[in-house]
Every structure is written in C-alpha cells, then in structure tokens.
C-alpha atoms as a printed R data frame, in Angstrom:
   type eleno elety resid chain resno       x       y       z
1  ATOM     1    CA   MET     A     1 108.604 -44.192 -60.192
2  ATOM     2    CA   LYS     A     2 106.135 -46.542 -60.074
3  ATOM     3    CA   LEU     A     3 104.485 -47.481 -56.846
4  ATOM     4    CA   ASP     A     4 103.537 -51.318 -56.885
5  ATOM     5    CA   GLN     A     5 100.252 -52.160 -55.106
6  ATOM     6    CA   LYS     A     6 100.734 -52.414 -51.267
7  ATOM     7    CA   LYS     A     7 102.890 -49.274 -51.102
8  ATOM     8    CA   LEU     A     8 100.248 -47.281 -53.000
9  ATOM     9    CA   GLU     A     9  97.946 -48.925 -50.251
10 ATOM    10    CA   ALA     A    10  99.599 -47.983 -47.473
11 ATOM    11    CA   ARG     A    11 100.323 -44.323 -48.589
12 ATOM    12    CA   THR     A    12  96.565 -44.307 -48.965
13 ATOM    13    CA   LEU     A    13  95.995 -45.093 -45.847
14 ATOM    14    CA   GLN     A    14  98.387 -43.034 -44.372
15 ATOM    15    CA   ILE     A    15  96.803 -39.977 -45.968
16 ATOM    16    CA   ILE     A    16  93.222 -41.033 -44.669
17 ATOM    17    CA   ARG     A    17  94.225 -41.181 -41.109
18 ATOM    18    CA   ARG     A    18  95.802 -37.859 -41.344
19 ATOM    19    CA   LEU     A    19  93.195 -36.362 -42.713
20 ATOM    20    CA   LYS     A    20  90.695 -38.305 -40.550
21 ATOM    21    CA   HIS     A    21  92.853 -37.134 -37.272
22 ATOM    22    CA   LYS     A    22  92.668 -33.245 -38.676
23 ATOM    23    CA   GLU     A    23  89.271 -33.656 -39.500
24 ATOM    24    CA   ARG     A    24  89.340 -31.181 -42.226
25 ATOM    25    CA   PRO     A    25  88.654 -31.327 -46.073
26 ATOM    26    CA   CYS     A    26  90.520 -33.283 -48.617
27 ATOM    27    CA   ARG     A    27  92.876 -30.828 -50.407
28 ATOM    28    CA   PHE     A    28  96.195 -32.004 -51.548
29 ATOM    29    CA   ASP     A    29  98.388 -32.884 -54.430
30 ATOM    30    CA   LEU     A    30  99.928 -36.400 -55.642
31 ATOM    31    CA   PRO     A    31 103.302 -36.231 -56.338
32 ATOM    32    CA   THR     A    32 103.913 -35.760 -60.400
33 ATOM    33    CA   SER     A    33 105.761 -39.108 -60.595
34 ATOM    34    CA   ILE     A    34 102.175 -40.977 -60.218
35 ATOM    35    CA   GLY     A    35 100.105 -38.556 -62.339
36 ATOM    36    CA   SER     A    36  97.529 -41.241 -62.628
37 ATOM    37    CA   THR     A    37  93.413 -39.824 -63.064
38 ATOM    38    CA   GLN     A    38  92.154 -43.616 -61.961
39 ATOM    39    CA   ILE     A    39  95.079 -42.877 -58.848
40 ATOM    40    CA   ARG     A    40  93.556 -39.159 -58.436
41 ATOM    41    CA   GLY     A    41  90.101 -40.437 -58.805
42 ATOM    42    CA   LEU     A    42  90.364 -43.249 -56.311
43 ATOM    43    CA   ILE     A    43  91.449 -40.987 -54.079
44 ATOM    44    CA   GLN     A    44  89.065 -38.305 -54.697
45 ATOM    45    CA   ALA     A    45  86.791 -40.764 -54.031
46 ATOM    46    CA   LEU     A    46  87.683 -41.788 -50.371
47 ATOM    47    CA   CYS     A    47  87.893 -38.221 -49.536
48 ATOM    48    CA   GLU     A    48  84.388 -37.505 -50.308
49 ATOM    49    CA   GLN     A    49  83.539 -40.698 -48.440
50 ATOM    50    CA   ILE     A    50  86.048 -39.456 -45.517
51 ATOM    51    CA   ASN     A    51  84.379 -35.275 -45.803
52 ATOM    52    CA   GLY     A    52  81.068 -37.109 -45.997
53 ATOM    53    CA   GLU     A    53  79.983 -35.132 -49.237
54 ATOM    54    CA   ASP     A    54  80.598 -34.528 -52.826
55 ATOM    55    CA   SER     A    55  83.372 -32.172 -53.968
56 ATOM    56    CA   ASP     A    56  84.125 -30.865 -57.011
57 ATOM    57    CA   GLY     A    57  87.649 -30.430 -56.048
C-alpha cells in the first residue's frame, strides 16, 4: 500500500495535533506498509521539534 503525498501530509498533521493535544513524548510505530526510513526520519524530526529536545528513540 502506497500513500500519496496529500494523504501522508494529512496523516502527519493528524499525528502532530494528537501529540500536541496530549503533550507527551513522541512515541508511536508507523504501519509496516509504509516502512520508509525517510518517512520515519521526517516524523522523528517533527517529533523532536514538538518536544523541543533531541531524542534517540
């Protein structure tokens, strides 16, 4: 299953809103159908910005 850019952006924004609402450290697993290290890296970078700190995992 491939996600197009719009769906990916919408999903990412949804995750970000949820994280901001809960104000918790960013920890979640992406579906294995995505499985892209680039996407994982992107979301990890976003999470680090949200959390205001660098995190190794």
